[in-house]
Structure formats: C-alpha cells, structure tokens
Amino acid sequence: MSSAWSPRRRVKLGASRYPMRLRGLAMLVVGPVIVLSSLPGWAMLVLLGGLPVMLLGWRLPQPESLELHAQTLTVTGKHTQVMEQPLRVIRHGPWLAMQTPKGWLHVFADQAPVAELQPFYQWLWTNRKSN
C-alpha cells in the first residue's frame, strides 16, 4: 500500500464470505420453486440433486487487486483491465458491482478494510458514465 499522500493506491483483496451466502440463498429460493413446479417426480429429483452441484461450480467474478492511478483504475484478476471510466457501477451495502469491458466484477466489503476501499468507491462514483 502506498502512502496517503501518493496519487497511487493499491489494495490486495482477500476471499469473501458473501458468494457462499449467495449460493445458499439461491438454493433456498430455487429449491421450493422446483418442488412446487408441475414437473414429473423423476425430473424434480434430478433437478434437486443437481442443484448443489451446479451451484458449487458457480463462481462470482471477483478481482484479486485494485490499483488506482491518477485517472485510471487497474483491476487484476482473471483478466487485467485498465479503465479510464467505469461503464456502470452498482453499490448496495457491502457489495459493489462494476461493469467492465470484459464483464461484471464484484467486490465485497469483507475483502479489504473499508478505509482502503473508500478511494476506489469515490473514484468509481465520480468517474461513472452519466446518460
């Protein structure tokens, strides 16, 4: 991490507990829908049995690190991306989703201290595209 006076900030992001919670919530929502559907019994069993397997394989695209330069944001993860202006940004509670040219990336507040993430939140908010 660079000093507070530096125009360059970098933060390494850790693992988050929220994707596991989202998978559990998806099971709680989809399970009753499958049971209440008018599918044959064998199809319900196949879908209910395959649901945990499908959801365990599902991964939210999360970056590994964020680096803020004077006018650009570098996102390192599966693909390294440099953005001068974010496409769309959604921030709700501890969750931040940003649309990049290569897809949506998700950052959760438990991946790094909020004080370290605040400059990135501010940059994304002030540089967002306005329609």
Coordinates of C-alpha atoms in Angstrom, one line a residue:
M1 CA 0.0 0.0 0.0
S2 CA 1.3 3.4 -0.9
S3 CA 1.3 6.3 1.4
A4 CA -1.7 8.5 2.0
W5 CA 0.0 11.4 0.1
S6 CA 0.6 9.3 -3.0
P7 CA -1.8 9.6 -6.0
R8 CA -1.4 5.9 -6.5
R9 CA -3.3 3.4 -4.3
R10 CA -3.2 -0.3 -4.4
V11 CA -5.2 -2.9 -2.4
K12 CA -5.0 -6.7 -2.4
L13 CA -8.4 -8.2 -2.0
G14 CA -8.9 -11.3 0.1
A15 CA -11.6 -14.0 -0.1
S16 CA -15.2 -13.1 0.7
R17 CA -17.8 -15.0 2.6
Y18 CA -20.7 -13.4 0.6
P19 CA -20.5 -15.7 -2.5
M20 CA -21.1 -18.7 -0.3
R21 CA -24.1 -17.0 1.3
L22 CA -25.4 -16.1 -2.2
R23 CA -25.2 -19.8 -3.2
G24 CA -27.1 -20.8 -0.1
L25 CA -29.7 -18.2 -0.8
A26 CA -30.1 -19.4 -4.3
M27 CA -30.7 -23.0 -3.0
L28 CA -33.3 -21.7 -0.7
V29 CA -35.1 -19.8 -3.5
V30 CA -34.8 -22.3 -6.3
G31 CA -35.5 -25.5 -4.2
P32 CA -39.1 -24.7 -3.4
V33 CA -39.7 -23.5 -6.9
I34 CA -38.6 -26.8 -8.3
V35 CA -40.8 -28.7 -5.7
L36 CA -43.9 -26.6 -6.4
S37 CA -43.5 -26.8 -10.2
S38 CA -45.6 -29.2 -12.3
L39 CA -42.6 -31.4 -13.3
P40 CA -42.7 -35.1 -13.1
G41 CA -41.3 -36.6 -9.9
W42 CA -38.2 -38.0 -11.5
A43 CA -37.4 -34.6 -13.1
M44 CA -37.8 -32.9 -9.7
L45 CA -35.4 -35.4 -8.1
V46 CA -32.8 -34.9 -10.8
L47 CA -33.0 -31.1 -10.6
L48 CA -32.9 -31.1 -6.7
G49 CA -30.0 -33.5 -6.8
G50 CA -28.1 -31.5 -9.4
L51 CA -28.8 -28.1 -7.8
P52 CA -26.0 -28.2 -5.2
V53 CA -23.5 -29.5 -7.8
M54 CA -24.5 -26.7 -10.2
L55 CA -24.3 -24.0 -7.5
L56 CA -20.9 -25.2 -6.1
G57 CA -19.4 -24.8 -9.6
W58 CA -20.7 -21.3 -9.9
R59 CA -18.2 -18.6 -9.1
L60 CA -18.7 -14.8 -8.9
P61 CA -16.0 -13.0 -10.9
Q62 CA -14.0 -11.2 -8.3
P63 CA -10.8 -9.2 -8.8
E64 CA -7.6 -10.1 -6.9
S65 CA -6.4 -6.5 -6.5
L66 CA -7.3 -2.9 -7.4
E67 CA -4.8 -0.2 -8.2
L68 CA -5.8 3.4 -8.6
H69 CA -3.6 5.8 -10.6
A70 CA -4.4 9.5 -11.1
Q71 CA -7.0 8.9 -13.8
T72 CA -7.2 5.1 -14.3
L73 CA -8.2 2.1 -12.3
T74 CA -6.4 -1.2 -12.9
V75 CA -8.3 -4.3 -12.0
T76 CA -6.2 -7.5 -11.7
G77 CA -8.0 -10.9 -11.6
K78 CA -8.7 -13.4 -14.2
H79 CA -8.0 -10.7 -16.8
T80 CA -6.1 -7.5 -16.1
Q81 CA -8.2 -4.5 -17.1
V82 CA -7.4 -0.8 -17.2
M83 CA -10.4 1.6 -17.0
E84 CA -10.4 5.3 -17.5
Q85 CA -14.1 5.5 -16.9
P86 CA -16.3 2.7 -15.5
L87 CA -19.3 1.7 -17.5
R88 CA -21.9 1.0 -14.8
V89 CA -21.4 0.8 -11.0
I90 CA -23.9 -0.6 -8.5
R91 CA -23.2 -0.2 -4.8
H92 CA -25.6 -1.7 -2.3
G93 CA -24.5 -2.1 1.3
P94 CA -21.3 -4.2 1.4
W95 CA -21.5 -5.1 -2.2
L96 CA -20.0 -3.3 -5.2
A97 CA -20.5 -4.4 -8.8
M98 CA -18.8 -2.7 -11.7
Q99 CA -19.3 -3.3 -15.3
T100 CA -16.0 -3.6 -17.2
P101 CA -15.4 -4.2 -20.9
K102 CA -14.8 -7.9 -20.1
G103 CA -17.9 -8.3 -17.9
W104 CA -19.1 -7.6 -14.3
L105 CA -16.8 -7.7 -11.4
H106 CA -17.9 -7.9 -7.8
V107 CA -16.1 -6.5 -4.7
F108 CA -17.4 -7.1 -1.2
A109 CA -16.6 -5.0 1.9
D110 CA -15.1 -8.0 3.8
Q111 CA -12.3 -8.4 1.1
A112 CA -10.4 -5.5 2.5
P113 CA -10.8 -2.8 5.2
V114 CA -13.4 -0.2 4.2
A115 CA -10.9 2.6 4.7
E116 CA -8.7 1.1 1.9
L117 CA -11.7 0.6 -0.4
Q118 CA -13.1 4.1 0.1
P119 CA -10.8 5.8 -2.5
F120 CA -11.9 3.2 -5.1
Y121 CA -15.6 3.8 -4.3
Q122 CA -15.1 7.5 -4.7
W123 CA -13.2 7.2 -8.0
L124 CA -15.9 4.9 -9.4
W125 CA -18.7 7.3 -8.2
T126 CA -17.1 10.5 -9.6
N127 CA -16.0 9.0 -12.9
R128 CA -19.1 7.0 -13.8
K129 CA -20.8 7.5 -17.1
S130 CA -23.8 9.7 -16.9
N131 CA -26.5 9.1 -19.5

